Coordinates of C-alpha atoms and ligand atoms in Angstrom, one line a residue:
X10 CA 24.2 30.5 34.0
X11 CA 21.5 31.5 31.4
X12 CA 22.4 28.3 29.6
X13 CA 21.7 26.3 32.7
X14 CA 18.1 27.5 33.0
X15 CA 17.2 26.8 29.4
X16 CA 14.6 24.1 29.2
X17 CA 15.3 20.9 27.3
X18 CA 12.5 22.0 24.9
X19 CA 14.4 25.1 24.1
X20 CA 17.6 23.2 23.5
X21 CA 15.8 20.9 21.1
X22 CA 14.3 23.9 19.4
X23 CA 17.7 25.4 18.9
X24 CA 19.1 22.3 17.2
X25 CA 16.4 21.4 14.7
X26 CA 14.1 24.4 14.6
X27 CA 11.6 22.4 16.7
X28 CA 8.4 23.6 18.1
X29 CA 7.3 22.1 21.5
X30 CA 3.6 21.2 21.3
X31 CA 2.6 20.3 24.9
X32 CA 4.5 19.9 28.1
X33 CA 4.3 16.9 30.4
X34 CA 6.5 16.0 33.2
X35 CA 8.8 13.0 32.9
X36 CA 6.7 11.4 35.6
X37 CA 3.5 11.7 33.7
X38 CA 5.2 10.6 30.5
X39 CA 5.6 7.1 31.8
X40 CA 9.2 7.2 32.6
X41 CA 11.1 6.3 35.7
X42 CA 11.1 10.0 36.6
X43 CA 14.1 9.3 38.7
X44 CA 17.7 10.4 38.5
X45 CA 19.9 8.9 35.8
X46 CA 21.8 5.9 37.1
X47 CA 25.5 6.2 38.1
X48 CA 26.6 4.1 35.3
X49 CA 29.0 6.0 33.1
X50 CA 27.8 4.6 29.8
X51 CA 24.2 4.8 28.8
X52 CA 22.8 1.9 26.8
X53 CA 20.1 2.8 24.3
X54 CA 18.2 0.4 22.0
X55 CA 17.2 1.9 18.6
X56 CA 14.5 0.1 16.6
X57 CA 14.7 1.4 13.0
X58 CA 12.2 0.6 10.3
X59 CA 14.7 -0.4 7.6
X60 CA 16.5 1.2 4.8
X61 CA 13.7 1.9 2.2
X62 CA 14.8 5.4 1.3
X63 CA 17.7 7.9 1.2
X64 CA 15.9 9.7 4.0
X65 CA 15.9 6.6 6.2
X66 CA 19.6 6.0 5.6
X67 CA 20.3 9.6 6.6
X68 CA 18.3 9.2 9.8
X69 CA 20.1 6.0 10.8
X70 CA 23.4 7.7 10.2
X71 CA 22.4 10.7 12.3
X72 CA 21.4 8.5 15.2
X73 CA 24.4 6.2 15.0
X74 CA 26.9 9.1 14.8
X75 CA 25.3 11.1 17.6
X76 CA 25.4 8.0 19.8
X77 CA 29.1 7.6 19.0
X78 CA 29.8 11.2 19.6
X79 CA 28.2 11.1 23.1
X80 CA 29.8 7.7 24.0
X81 CA 26.4 6.0 24.1
X82 CA 26.3 2.2 23.8
X83 CA 23.8 1.9 20.9
X84 CA 22.0 -1.4 20.2
X85 CA 20.7 -1.1 16.7
X86 CA 18.0 -3.2 15.2
X87 CA 16.8 -3.0 11.5
X88 CA 13.2 -4.3 11.3
X89 CA 13.2 -4.7 7.5
X90 CA 9.8 -2.9 7.3
X91 CA 8.1 -5.3 9.6
X92 CA 6.3 -4.2 12.8
X93 CA 6.6 -7.7 14.2
X94 CA 10.4 -7.3 14.0
X95 CA 10.2 -4.0 15.8
X96 CA 8.1 -5.5 18.6
X97 CA 10.6 -8.3 19.0
X98 CA 13.5 -5.8 19.1
X99 CA 11.7 -3.8 21.8
X100 CA 11.1 -7.0 23.8
X101 CA 14.8 -7.8 23.5
X102 CA 15.8 -4.3 24.6
X103 CA 13.5 -4.6 27.6
X104 CA 15.0 -8.0 28.5
X105 CA 18.5 -6.5 28.3
X106 CA 17.4 -3.7 30.6
X107 CA 18.6 -0.8 28.3
X108 CA 18.4 2.7 29.8
X109 CA 16.1 4.0 27.1
X110 CA 14.6 3.0 23.7
X111 CA 14.4 5.1 20.6
X112 CA 11.7 3.9 18.3
X113 CA 10.9 4.9 14.7
X114 CA 7.5 3.1 14.3
X115 CA 6.7 1.7 10.9
X116 CA 3.0 2.1 11.3
X117 CA 0.8 3.9 13.8
X118 CA -1.4 1.1 15.2
X119 CA -0.6 -1.9 17.4
X120 CA 2.0 -0.6 19.9
X121 CA 0.1 -0.7 23.2
X122 CA 1.1 -4.1 24.5
X123 CA 4.9 -3.7 24.0
X124 CA 4.9 -0.1 25.1
X125 CA 3.1 -1.2 28.3
X126 CA 5.9 -3.7 28.9
X127 CA 8.5 -0.9 28.5
X128 CA 6.6 1.3 30.9
X129 CA 6.3 -1.5 33.4
X130 CA 10.1 -2.0 33.2
X131 CA 10.5 1.8 33.6
X132 CA 12.3 2.2 30.3
X133 CA 11.5 5.5 28.6
X134 CA 10.6 5.3 24.9
X135 CA 11.5 8.2 22.7
X136 CA 9.6 8.2 19.4
X137 CA 11.4 9.7 16.4
X138 CA 10.1 10.5 13.0
X139 CA 6.7 8.8 13.2
X140 CA 3.9 8.8 15.8
X141 CA 1.8 5.9 17.3
X142 CA -1.9 5.6 18.0
X143 CA -2.3 4.8 21.6
X144 CA -5.2 5.5 24.0
X145 CA -2.7 6.4 26.8
X146 CA 0.1 8.8 25.7
X147 CA 2.0 8.1 28.9
X148 CA 3.2 5.0 27.1
X149 CA 5.9 7.0 25.5
X150 CA 8.0 9.9 26.7
X151 CA 8.1 12.2 23.7
X152 CA 7.8 12.4 19.9
X153 CA 10.2 14.2 17.7
X154 CA 8.8 14.5 14.2
X155 CA 7.8 16.7 11.3
X156 CA 4.3 17.8 10.7
X157 CA 3.4 15.5 7.8
X158 CA 0.0 17.0 7.2
X159 CA 1.7 20.4 6.7
X160 CA 4.2 18.8 4.3
X161 CA 1.4 17.4 2.2
X162 CA -0.4 20.8 2.3
X163 CA 2.7 22.6 1.1
X164 CA 3.2 20.1 -1.8
X165 CA -0.5 20.5 -2.7
X166 CA -0.5 24.3 -2.6
X167 CA 2.6 24.5 -4.7
X168 CA 1.3 22.1 -7.3
X169 CA -2.1 23.8 -7.5
X170 CA -0.3 27.1 -8.3
X171 CA 1.9 25.4 -10.9
X172 CA -1.1 23.8 -12.6
X173 CA -3.1 27.1 -12.5
X174 CA -5.9 25.3 -10.7
X175 CA -6.5 22.7 -13.3
X176 CA -5.2 19.2 -14.1
X177 CA -5.1 15.4 -13.4
X178 CA -2.8 14.2 -10.6
X179 CA -1.7 10.7 -9.7
X180 CA -0.5 10.0 -6.2
X181 CA 2.1 7.6 -5.0
X182 CA 1.5 6.8 -1.3
X183 CA 3.9 5.7 1.3
X184 CA 3.7 2.5 3.4
X185 CA 0.0 1.7 4.3
X186 CA -0.8 2.6 7.9
X187 CA 2.4 4.7 8.3
X188 CA 1.9 8.2 9.8
X189 CA 3.6 10.0 6.9
X190 CA 1.5 8.2 4.3
X191 CA -1.8 8.9 6.2
X192 CA -0.9 12.5 6.9
X193 CA 0.7 13.5 3.6
X194 CA -2.3 12.2 1.8
X195 CA -4.6 14.2 4.1
X196 CA -2.6 17.4 3.8
X197 CA -2.4 17.2 0.0
X198 CA -6.2 16.6 -0.3
X199 CA -6.9 19.5 2.0
X200 CA -4.8 21.8 -0.1
X201 CA -6.7 20.7 -3.3
X202 CA -10.2 21.3 -1.7
X203 CA -9.9 24.9 -2.9
X204 CA -9.2 23.7 -6.4
X205 CA -12.1 21.6 -7.7
X206 CA -10.7 21.4 -11.2
X207 CA -7.6 19.5 -10.0
X208 CA -8.5 15.8 -9.7
X209 CA -6.5 13.0 -8.0
X210 CA -7.3 10.4 -10.7
X211 CA -5.3 7.5 -9.2
X212 CA -3.7 6.9 -5.8
X213 CA -1.7 3.8 -4.9
X214 CA 1.1 2.8 -2.5
X215 CA 4.7 2.7 -3.7
X216 CA 5.8 1.8 -0.2
X217 CA 8.3 4.6 0.0
X218 CA 10.8 2.8 -2.3
X219 CA 12.2 3.8 -5.7
X220 CA 11.5 0.4 -7.3
X221 CA 7.9 0.3 -6.3
X222 CA 7.5 4.0 -7.2
X223 CA 8.6 3.2 -10.7
X224 CA 6.4 0.1 -11.0
X225 CA 3.3 2.0 -9.8
X226 CA 4.0 5.0 -12.1
X227 CA 4.5 2.6 -15.1
X228 CA 1.0 1.2 -14.4
X229 CA -0.5 4.6 -14.1
X230 CA 1.0 5.7 -17.4
X231 CA -0.1 2.5 -19.2
X232 CA -3.6 3.2 -18.1
X233 CA -3.3 6.8 -19.5
X234 CA -1.8 5.6 -22.8
X235 CA -4.5 3.0 -23.2
X236 CA -7.1 5.6 -23.6
X237 CA -7.3 6.6 -19.9
X238 CA -7.2 10.2 -18.6
X239 CA -4.1 12.2 -19.3
X240 CA -1.7 12.6 -16.4
X241 CA -0.6 16.2 -15.8
X242 CA 1.3 15.7 -12.5
X243 CA 2.5 13.1 -10.0
X244 CA 2.6 13.6 -6.3
X245 CA 4.9 11.2 -4.4
X246 CA 4.9 10.9 -0.6
X247 CA 8.7 10.7 -0.7
X248 CA 11.6 11.6 -3.0
X249 CA 12.6 8.0 -3.7
X250 CA 9.2 7.1 -5.1
X251 CA 9.4 10.3 -7.2
X252 CA 12.8 9.4 -8.6
X253 CA 11.4 6.0 -9.6
X254 CA 8.3 7.7 -11.1
X255 CA 10.7 10.0 -13.1
X256 CA 12.4 6.9 -14.6
X257 CA 9.0 5.5 -15.6
X258 CA 7.9 8.8 -17.2
X259 CA 11.1 9.0 -19.3
X260 CA 10.9 5.4 -20.3
X261 CA 7.4 6.1 -21.5
X262 CA 8.9 8.7 -23.9
X263 CA 7.6 11.7 -21.9
X264 CA 9.5 14.6 -20.4
X265 CA 9.5 14.5 -16.6
X266 CA 9.2 18.0 -15.2
X267 CA 7.3 19.4 -18.1
X268 CA 5.0 16.8 -19.8
X269 CA 4.3 15.4 -16.3
X270 CA 5.1 17.6 -13.3
X271 CA 6.6 15.8 -10.3
X272 CA 6.4 17.0 -6.7
X273 CA 7.5 15.1 -3.6
X274 CA 8.7 15.2 0.0
X275 CA 12.0 14.7 1.8
X276 CA 14.5 17.0 0.2
X277 CA 17.3 14.4 -0.2
X278 CA 20.3 15.4 -2.3
X279 CA 19.3 13.2 -5.3
X280 CA 16.0 15.1 -5.4
X281 CA 18.0 18.3 -5.7
X282 CA 20.0 16.8 -8.5
X283 CA 16.8 15.8 -10.3
X284 CA 15.5 19.4 -9.8
X285 CA 18.7 20.9 -11.2
X286 CA 18.3 18.5 -14.2
X287 CA 14.7 19.8 -14.7
X288 CA 13.1 16.4 -14.0
X289 CA 11.6 17.0 -10.5
X290 CA 9.7 20.2 -10.0
X291 CA 9.5 20.6 -6.2
X292 CA 10.4 18.9 -3.0
X293 CA 9.2 19.6 0.6
X294 CA 11.9 19.1 3.1
X295 CA 11.5 16.5 6.0
X296 CA 14.6 16.7 8.1
X297 CA 16.0 13.3 9.0
X298 CA 18.9 14.5 11.2
X299 CA 17.2 13.6 14.4
X300 CA 20.1 12.2 16.3
X301 CA 21.0 15.2 18.4
X302 CA 17.4 15.9 19.4
X303 CA 16.8 12.2 20.2
X304 CA 19.8 11.9 22.5
X305 CA 19.0 15.3 24.1
X306 CA 15.7 13.8 25.0
X307 CA 17.2 10.5 26.2
X308 CA 19.6 12.5 28.5
X309 CA 16.8 14.7 29.7
X310 CA 14.5 11.9 30.7
X311 CA 17.2 9.9 32.4
X312 CA 18.1 13.0 34.4
X313 CA 14.4 13.5 35.4
X314 CA 14.1 16.7 33.4
X315 CA 10.7 17.6 31.9
X316 CA 10.1 17.1 28.2
X317 CA 7.5 18.4 25.8
X318 CA 5.1 15.6 24.6
X319 CA 5.9 16.5 21.0
X320 CA 8.5 18.5 19.3
X321 CA 7.8 19.5 15.7
X322 CA 10.6 19.8 13.2
X323 CA 10.2 22.8 11.0
X324 CA 10.4 22.0 7.2
X325 CA 10.8 24.2 4.1
X326 CA 9.8 23.8 0.5
X327 CA 12.2 24.0 -2.5
X328 CA 11.5 24.1 -6.2
X329 CA 13.6 24.2 -9.3
X330 CA 14.1 28.0 -9.1
X331 CA 16.4 27.6 -6.0
X332 CA 17.7 24.1 -6.5
X333 CA 21.1 25.1 -8.0
X334 CA 21.9 27.6 -5.3
X335 CA 20.9 25.3 -2.4
X336 CA 22.2 21.9 -3.5
X337 CA 25.7 22.6 -2.3
X338 CA 24.5 23.1 1.3
X339 CA 22.4 20.0 1.6
X340 CA 23.5 17.7 4.4
X341 CA 21.8 14.6 3.3
Ligands
AHR412 O1 8.8 8.8 8.0 C1 9.5 9.6 7.1 C2 9.4 9.0 5.7 O2 9.8 7.6 5.8 C3 10.3 9.6 4.7 O3 9.6 10.6 4.0 C4 10.5 8.5 3.8 O4 11.5 8.7 2.8 C5 10.8 7.4 4.7 O5 10.9 6.2 4.3

């Protein structure tokens, strides 16, 4: 009985350690607001960004396996990092009259026209992982995501402590225009405001990939070796770029983890392996296992139950001191 009166927000909170930010009814969230149709099988379109990182692969797996577990007919579309492909996929989902859409938007801007089409077709859109910039937030039902500013802050505070308030940092940014790239940069810079002797001497995009992370770090190191400022630490907006940067540091004849400190975000297993090997110093977790929460939200909105406008996934920070003991329990 008690179970029955739990709100959906509370259910989501239980699964992922989510914090509901603001409540809106399904009606005001731009959904049909009606009862779920009598069809036995729900059809859901999922527009994924691509497969740029270990994190992204884990998120895709979580959504696919949760759909299978619940008997949902999932239409999956990989946008290969292109917003235009995501917009096309959403258009196709709308034409196919899916019951709901799950969208992981590559960038924040440019979604209004297609979201208006989804709203007009009364198809609820659940945002996972990244948010969008829209003037009317009834264009989507709910957002389930981490607090990327807080993640950047955690990374910055940890690094400031490790550097004893002094040093030169290079930053590898995520995809330009993407919520985690914007917010992780902001959070990190905010943390460093209290440490005027820590300078971000270079900052460039590595597009969330290992290959680009390596390439950008190589260029940073070349600049330093050619008489530029010494690099004390690298901050990467995700683990994959950090792993690429570690390769570049070692190929330059330096010791990653001591000559150059490396801190990043995601908490994927290879990052824990790099911490155990002493090459990565710290990672801030960003939980990609969003499948259960995403389909709880889909089921709730189709049943006309209210949903919070945003559910924040709680993340933790791990450094080398705990890596060995934690690595065995990592799920992704
Ligand atoms: O939006 C989440 C970010 O996107 C993850 O940190 C990164 O690995 C991914 O590509």
